[in-house]
PDB file of C-alpha atoms in Angstrom:
ATOM      1  CA  UNK Z   1    -126.145 -26.447 -72.406  1.00  0.00           C
ATOM      2  CA  UNK Z   2    -123.002 -28.472 -72.853  1.00  0.00           C
ATOM      3  CA  UNK Z   3    -121.725 -31.777 -71.519  1.00  0.00           C
ATOM      4  CA  UNK Z   4    -117.948 -32.191 -71.591  1.00  0.00           C
ATOM      5  CA  UNK Z   5    -116.374 -35.572 -70.871  1.00  0.00           C
ATOM      6  CA  UNK Z   6    -112.989 -37.290 -71.075  1.00  0.00           C
ATOM      7  CA  UNK Z   7    -111.449 -40.665 -70.307  1.00  0.00           C
ATOM      8  CA  UNK Z   8    -109.497 -39.115 -67.391  1.00  0.00           C
ATOM      9  CA  UNK Z   9    -110.691 -36.608 -64.729  1.00  0.00           C
ATOM     10  CA  UNK Z  10    -110.929 -33.013 -65.953  1.00  0.00           C
ATOM     11  CA  UNK Z  11    -111.977 -29.644 -64.548  1.00  0.00           C
ATOM     12  CA  UNK Z  12    -113.328 -26.558 -66.256  1.00  0.00           C
ATOM     13  CA  UNK Z  13    -114.528 -23.009 -65.915  1.00  0.00           C
ATOM     14  CA  UNK Z  14    -117.051 -21.269 -68.133  1.00  0.00           C
ATOM     15  CA  UNK Z  15    -116.873 -17.605 -69.078  1.00  0.00           C
ATOM     16  CA  UNK Z  16    -119.819 -15.692 -70.489  1.00  0.00           C
ATOM     17  CA  UNK Z  17    -118.969 -12.388 -72.150  1.00  0.00           C
ATOM     18  CA  UNK Z  18    -121.054  -9.386 -73.111  1.00  0.00           C
ATOM     19  CA  UNK Z  19    -118.781  -7.669 -75.690  1.00  0.00           C
ATOM     20  CA  UNK Z  20    -121.154  -4.750 -76.219  1.00  0.00           C
ATOM     21  CA  UNK Z  21    -120.582  -3.555 -72.641  1.00  0.00           C
ATOM     22  CA  UNK Z  22    -117.226  -5.201 -71.866  1.00  0.00           C
ATOM     23  CA  UNK Z  23    -118.646  -7.359 -69.071  1.00  0.00           C
ATOM     24  CA  UNK Z  24    -117.923 -11.001 -68.265  1.00  0.00           C
ATOM     25  CA  UNK Z  25    -118.739 -13.579 -65.614  1.00  0.00           C
ATOM     26  CA  UNK Z  26    -117.093 -16.916 -64.855  1.00  0.00           C
ATOM     27  CA  UNK Z  27    -118.143 -19.964 -62.879  1.00  0.00           C
ATOM     28  CA  UNK Z  28    -116.458 -23.273 -62.156  1.00  0.00           C
ATOM     29  CA  UNK Z  29    -117.366 -26.879 -62.715  1.00  0.00           C
ATOM     30  CA  UNK Z  30    -121.057 -27.305 -61.822  1.00  0.00           C
ATOM     31  CA  UNK Z  31    -121.588 -30.445 -59.710  1.00  0.00           C
ATOM     32  CA  UNK Z  32    -124.794 -32.311 -60.625  1.00  0.00           C
ATOM     33  CA  UNK Z  33    -127.252 -33.416 -57.952  1.00  0.00           C
ATOM     34  CA  UNK Z  34    -130.928 -34.239 -57.524  1.00  0.00           C
ATOM     35  CA  UNK Z  35    -131.367 -31.571 -54.827  1.00  0.00           C
ATOM     36  CA  UNK Z  36    -129.599 -28.306 -55.712  1.00  0.00           C
ATOM     37  CA  UNK Z  37    -129.368 -25.160 -53.572  1.00  0.00           C
ATOM     38  CA  UNK Z  38    -128.913 -21.671 -55.009  1.00  0.00           C
ATOM     39  CA  UNK Z  39    -128.017 -19.554 -51.947  1.00  0.00           C
ATOM     40  CA  UNK Z  40    -128.787 -16.169 -53.520  1.00  0.00           C
ATOM     41  CA  UNK Z  41    -131.833 -15.135 -55.548  1.00  0.00           C
ATOM     42  CA  UNK Z  42    -133.017 -11.568 -56.156  1.00  0.00           C
ATOM     43  CA  UNK Z  43    -135.802  -9.763 -57.976  1.00  0.00           C
ATOM     44  CA  UNK Z  44    -135.268  -6.030 -58.415  1.00  0.00           C
ATOM     45  CA  UNK Z  45    -133.333  -6.014 -55.120  1.00  0.00           C
ATOM     46  CA  UNK Z  46    -131.565  -2.642 -55.304  1.00  0.00           C
ATOM     47  CA  UNK Z  47    -131.597  -3.171 -59.077  1.00  0.00           C
ATOM     48  CA  UNK Z  48    -130.218  -6.746 -58.982  1.00  0.00           C
ATOM     49  CA  UNK Z  49    -132.201  -9.606 -60.561  1.00  0.00           C
ATOM     50  CA  UNK Z  50    -131.346 -13.314 -60.838  1.00  0.00           C
ATOM     51  CA  UNK Z  51    -131.439 -15.637 -63.797  1.00  0.00           C
ATOM     52  CA  UNK Z  52    -130.690 -19.319 -63.395  1.00  0.00           C
ATOM     53  CA  UNK Z  53    -130.349 -22.268 -65.741  1.00  0.00           C
ATOM     54  CA  UNK Z  54    -131.250 -25.858 -64.858  1.00  0.00           C
ATOM     55  CA  UNK Z  55    -129.543 -28.546 -66.955  1.00  0.00           C
ATOM     56  CA  UNK Z  56    -130.693 -32.156 -67.136  1.00  0.00           C
ATOM     57  CA  UNK Z  57    -127.390 -34.064 -67.093  1.00  0.00           C
ATOM     58  CA  UNK Z  58    -129.109 -37.277 -68.202  1.00  0.00           C
ATOM     59  CA  UNK Z  59    -128.899 -37.634 -71.990  1.00  0.00           C
ATOM     60  CA  UNK Z  60    -131.486 -40.427 -72.171  1.00  0.00           C
ATOM     61  CA  UNK Z  61    -134.569 -39.225 -70.307  1.00  0.00           C
ATOM     62  CA  UNK Z  62    -136.557 -36.129 -69.374  1.00  0.00           C
ATOM     63  CA  UNK Z  63    -136.015 -34.643 -65.911  1.00  0.00           C
ATOM     64  CA  UNK Z  64    -139.101 -33.732 -63.904  1.00  0.00           C
ATOM     65  CA  UNK Z  65    -138.099 -30.813 -61.690  1.00  0.00           C
ATOM     66  CA  UNK Z  66    -139.608 -28.660 -58.973  1.00  0.00           C
ATOM     67  CA  UNK Z  67    -138.364 -25.122 -58.374  1.00  0.00           C
ATOM     68  CA  UNK Z  68    -138.989 -23.466 -54.999  1.00  0.00           C
ATOM     69  CA  UNK Z  69    -138.132 -19.833 -54.290  1.00  0.00           C
ATOM     70  CA  UNK Z  70    -137.734 -18.868 -50.607  1.00  0.00           C
ATOM     71  CA  UNK Z  71    -137.737 -15.356 -49.127  1.00  0.00           C
ATOM     72  CA  UNK Z  72    -134.906 -14.834 -46.639  1.00  0.00           C
ATOM     73  CA  UNK Z  73    -136.167 -15.854 -43.186  1.00  0.00           C
ATOM     74  CA  UNK Z  74    -139.152 -17.859 -44.462  1.00  0.00           C
ATOM     75  CA  UNK Z  75    -139.670 -21.624 -44.759  1.00  0.00           C
ATOM     76  CA  UNK Z  76    -142.730 -21.186 -46.999  1.00  0.00           C
ATOM     77  CA  UNK Z  77    -142.002 -20.893 -50.734  1.00  0.00           C
ATOM     78  CA  UNK Z  78    -142.736 -17.482 -52.258  1.00  0.00           C
ATOM     79  CA  UNK Z  79    -143.099 -19.299 -55.593  1.00  0.00           C
ATOM     80  CA  UNK Z  80    -143.135 -22.966 -56.524  1.00  0.00           C
ATOM     81  CA  UNK Z  81    -143.666 -24.763 -59.830  1.00  0.00           C
ATOM     82  CA  UNK Z  82    -142.951 -28.027 -61.651  1.00  0.00           C
ATOM     83  CA  UNK Z  83    -141.304 -28.221 -65.051  1.00  0.00           C
ATOM     84  CA  UNK Z  84    -139.668 -30.694 -67.429  1.00  0.00           C
ATOM     85  CA  UNK Z  85    -136.147 -30.422 -68.846  1.00  0.00           C
ATOM     86  CA  UNK Z  86    -135.391 -32.474 -71.944  1.00  0.00           C
ATOM     87  CA  UNK Z  87    -132.379 -34.862 -71.990  1.00  0.00           C
ATOM     88  CA  UNK Z  88    -129.019 -33.070 -71.972  1.00  0.00           C
ATOM     89  CA  UNK Z  89    -130.616 -29.620 -72.331  1.00  0.00           C
ATOM     90  CA  UNK Z  90    -131.270 -26.730 -69.999  1.00  0.00           C
ATOM     91  CA  UNK Z  91    -134.076 -24.311 -69.151  1.00  0.00           C
ATOM     92  CA  UNK Z  92    -133.368 -20.732 -68.087  1.00  0.00           C
ATOM     93  CA  UNK Z  93    -135.576 -18.788 -65.699  1.00  0.00           C
ATOM     94  CA  UNK Z  94    -135.461 -15.039 -65.005  1.00  0.00           C
ATOM     95  CA  UNK Z  95    -136.941 -13.775 -61.745  1.00  0.00           C
ATOM     96  CA  UNK Z  96    -137.645 -10.483 -63.501  1.00  0.00           C
ATOM     97  CA  UNK Z  97    -139.476 -11.789 -66.567  1.00  0.00           C
ATOM     98  CA  UNK Z  98    -140.402 -15.488 -66.256  1.00  0.00           C
ATOM     99  CA  UNK Z  99    -144.138 -15.894 -65.691  1.00  0.00           C
ATOM    100  CA  UNK Z 100    -143.551 -18.336 -62.817  1.00  0.00           C
ATOM    101  CA  UNK Z 101    -142.237 -15.419 -60.714  1.00  0.00           C
ATOM    102  CA  UNK Z 102    -144.864 -12.810 -61.660  1.00  0.00           C
ATOM    103  CA  UNK Z 103    -146.384 -12.973 -58.162  1.00  0.00           C
ATOM    104  CA  UNK Z 104    -143.044 -12.312 -56.436  1.00  0.00           C
ATOM    105  CA  UNK Z 105    -142.706  -8.677 -55.385  1.00  0.00           C
ATOM    106  CA  UNK Z 106    -139.814  -6.460 -56.431  1.00  0.00           C
ATOM    107  CA  UNK Z 107    -137.241  -6.114 -53.676  1.00  0.00           C
ATOM    108  CA  UNK Z 108    -137.145  -9.907 -53.185  1.00  0.00           C
ATOM    109  CA  UNK Z 109    -134.055 -11.430 -51.551  1.00  0.00           C
ATOM    110  CA  UNK Z 110    -133.815 -15.141 -50.884  1.00  0.00           C
ATOM    111  CA  UNK Z 111    -132.741 -18.519 -52.247  1.00  0.00           C
ATOM    112  CA  UNK Z 112    -133.807 -21.243 -54.672  1.00  0.00           C
ATOM    113  CA  UNK Z 113    -134.072 -25.008 -54.266  1.00  0.00           C
ATOM    114  CA  UNK Z 114    -134.329 -27.158 -57.408  1.00  0.00           C
ATOM    115  CA  UNK Z 115    -135.152 -30.849 -57.060  1.00  0.00           C
ATOM    116  CA  UNK Z 116    -135.495 -33.442 -59.778  1.00  0.00           C
ATOM    117  CA  UNK Z 117    -135.754 -37.123 -60.584  1.00  0.00           C
ATOM    118  CA  UNK Z 118    -132.469 -36.919 -62.543  1.00  0.00           C
ATOM    119  CA  UNK Z 119    -129.162 -35.249 -61.706  1.00  0.00           C
ATOM    120  CA  UNK Z 120    -129.306 -31.516 -62.419  1.00  0.00           C
ATOM    121  CA  UNK Z 121    -126.633 -28.858 -62.869  1.00  0.00           C
ATOM    122  CA  UNK Z 122    -127.733 -25.347 -61.887  1.00  0.00           C
ATOM    123  CA  UNK Z 123    -125.919 -22.109 -62.655  1.00  0.00           C
ATOM    124  CA  UNK Z 124    -127.030 -18.586 -61.739  1.00  0.00           C
ATOM    125  CA  UNK Z 125    -126.302 -15.051 -62.905  1.00  0.00           C
ATOM    126  CA  UNK Z 126    -127.254 -11.978 -60.904  1.00  0.00           C
ATOM    127  CA  UNK Z 127    -127.431  -8.905 -63.106  1.00  0.00           C
ATOM    128  CA  UNK Z 128    -127.690  -5.199 -62.362  1.00  0.00           C
ATOM    129  CA  UNK Z 129    -130.690  -4.495 -64.588  1.00  0.00           C
ATOM    130  CA  UNK Z 130    -129.934  -1.567 -66.883  1.00  0.00           C
ATOM    131  CA  UNK Z 131    -126.296  -1.561 -65.798  1.00  0.00           C
ATOM    132  CA  UNK Z 132    -123.459  -1.748 -68.253  1.00  0.00           C
ATOM    133  CA  UNK Z 133    -121.132  -4.284 -66.580  1.00  0.00           C
ATOM    134  CA  UNK Z 134    -122.439  -5.382 -63.197  1.00  0.00           C
ATOM    135  CA  UNK Z 135    -123.022  -9.132 -63.283  1.00  0.00           C
ATOM    136  CA  UNK Z 136    -121.761 -12.120 -61.318  1.00  0.00           C
ATOM    137  CA  UNK Z 137    -122.187 -15.876 -61.572  1.00  0.00           C
ATOM    138  CA  UNK Z 138    -122.088 -18.923 -59.335  1.00  0.00           C
ATOM    139  CA  UNK Z 139    -123.068 -22.580 -59.374  1.00  0.00           C
ATOM    140  CA  UNK Z 140    -125.858 -24.276 -57.525  1.00  0.00           C
ATOM    141  CA  UNK Z 141    -124.704 -26.557 -54.720  1.00  0.00           C
ATOM    142  CA  UNK Z 142    -125.564 -30.172 -53.986  1.00  0.00           C
ATOM    143  CA  UNK Z 143    -127.554 -30.139 -50.744  1.00  0.00           C
ATOM    144  CA  UNK Z 144    -125.408 -33.089 -49.600  1.00  0.00           C
ATOM    145  CA  UNK Z 145    -122.395 -30.719 -49.606  1.00  0.00           C
ATOM    146  CA  UNK Z 146    -123.925 -28.571 -46.833  1.00  0.00           C
ATOM    147  CA  UNK Z 147    -121.645 -28.537 -43.793  1.00  0.00           C
ATOM    148  CA  UNK Z 148    -121.469 -27.218 -40.238  1.00  0.00           C
ATOM    149  CA  UNK Z 149    -118.315 -25.224 -41.061  1.00  0.00           C
ATOM    150  CA  UNK Z 150    -117.844 -23.256 -44.276  1.00  0.00           C
ATOM    151  CA  UNK Z 151    -114.795 -21.324 -45.507  1.00  0.00           C
ATOM    152  CA  UNK Z 152    -114.501 -18.028 -47.380  1.00  0.00           C
ATOM    153  CA  UNK Z 153    -110.842 -17.460 -48.329  1.00  0.00           C
ATOM    154  CA  UNK Z 154    -111.295 -13.781 -49.253  1.00  0.00           C
ATOM    155  CA  UNK Z 155    -113.676 -11.495 -47.366  1.00  0.00           C
ATOM    156  CA  UNK Z 156    -113.516  -7.706 -47.596  1.00  0.00           C
ATOM    157  CA  UNK Z 157    -115.171  -4.995 -45.552  1.00  0.00           C
ATOM    158  CA  UNK Z 158    -114.907  -1.573 -47.154  1.00  0.00           C
ATOM    159  CA  UNK Z 159    -111.459  -2.475 -48.509  1.00  0.00           C
ATOM    160  CA  UNK Z 160    -110.563  -0.394 -51.574  1.00  0.00           C
ATOM    161  CA  UNK Z 161    -114.285   0.206 -52.036  1.00  0.00           C
ATOM    162  CA  UNK Z 162    -115.171  -3.511 -51.955  1.00  0.00           C
ATOM    163  CA  UNK Z 163    -117.328  -5.344 -49.410  1.00  0.00           C
ATOM    164  CA  UNK Z 164    -118.052  -9.081 -49.504  1.00  0.00           C
ATOM    165  CA  UNK Z 165    -121.584 -10.424 -49.172  1.00  0.00           C
ATOM    166  CA  UNK Z 166    -122.086 -13.971 -47.917  1.00  0.00           C
ATOM    167  CA  UNK Z 167    -125.348 -15.771 -48.722  1.00  0.00           C
ATOM    168  CA  UNK Z 168    -126.224 -18.775 -46.571  1.00  0.00           C
ATOM    169  CA  UNK Z 169    -128.994 -21.263 -47.271  1.00  0.00           C
ATOM    170  CA  UNK Z 170    -130.365 -23.758 -44.750  1.00  0.00           C
ATOM    171  CA  UNK Z 171    -131.310 -27.065 -46.461  1.00  0.00           C
ATOM    172  CA  UNK Z 172    -132.808 -28.422 -43.231  1.00  0.00           C
ATOM    173  CA  UNK Z 173    -136.468 -28.491 -42.232  1.00  0.00           C
ATOM    174  CA  UNK Z 174    -135.669 -26.789 -38.907  1.00  0.00           C
ATOM    175  CA  UNK Z 175    -134.102 -23.442 -38.044  1.00  0.00           C
ATOM    176  CA  UNK Z 176    -130.350 -23.284 -37.597  1.00  0.00           C
ATOM    177  CA  UNK Z 177    -128.156 -20.783 -35.740  1.00  0.00           C
ATOM    178  CA  UNK Z 178    -125.265 -19.383 -37.763  1.00  0.00           C
ATOM    179  CA  UNK Z 179    -122.197 -17.899 -36.064  1.00  0.00           C
TER     180      UNK Z 179
END
């Protein structure tokens, strides 16, 4: 984990590289919040499995967190557990190998909600297990940033072999219709 600060506003991206296979993934500035949504989580879903890291952005006190994993279309957690993240550090969880997800069946597709008593920054990788380069990364989202209209500046459907997937998470306690 890292905490970068300055006397004036700054922005950043992070790039993780796997030199042995020539792969890399980038993600932008991760906004901290006490209720963080990760819209996409997978476990052996067509070979894709998620890892995510939860950082305690408070450098003075432990963060008590709760992680809830939701199957797409369900409001009941498929897995749920508490944990503690030390000041300024992070914990990484792997849906494929972390014991907290042992009861989650392969082929899982859903989302993650992480709540805490301190501000948290959450970042996720989704990796093609056994693949040489297939990996992508994204940041968890503050539930307060959920909106009734969302924008996707670049969406492809079978364009030059690429198709865009859009993962949507509902932070509300009631069902919502998406158009």
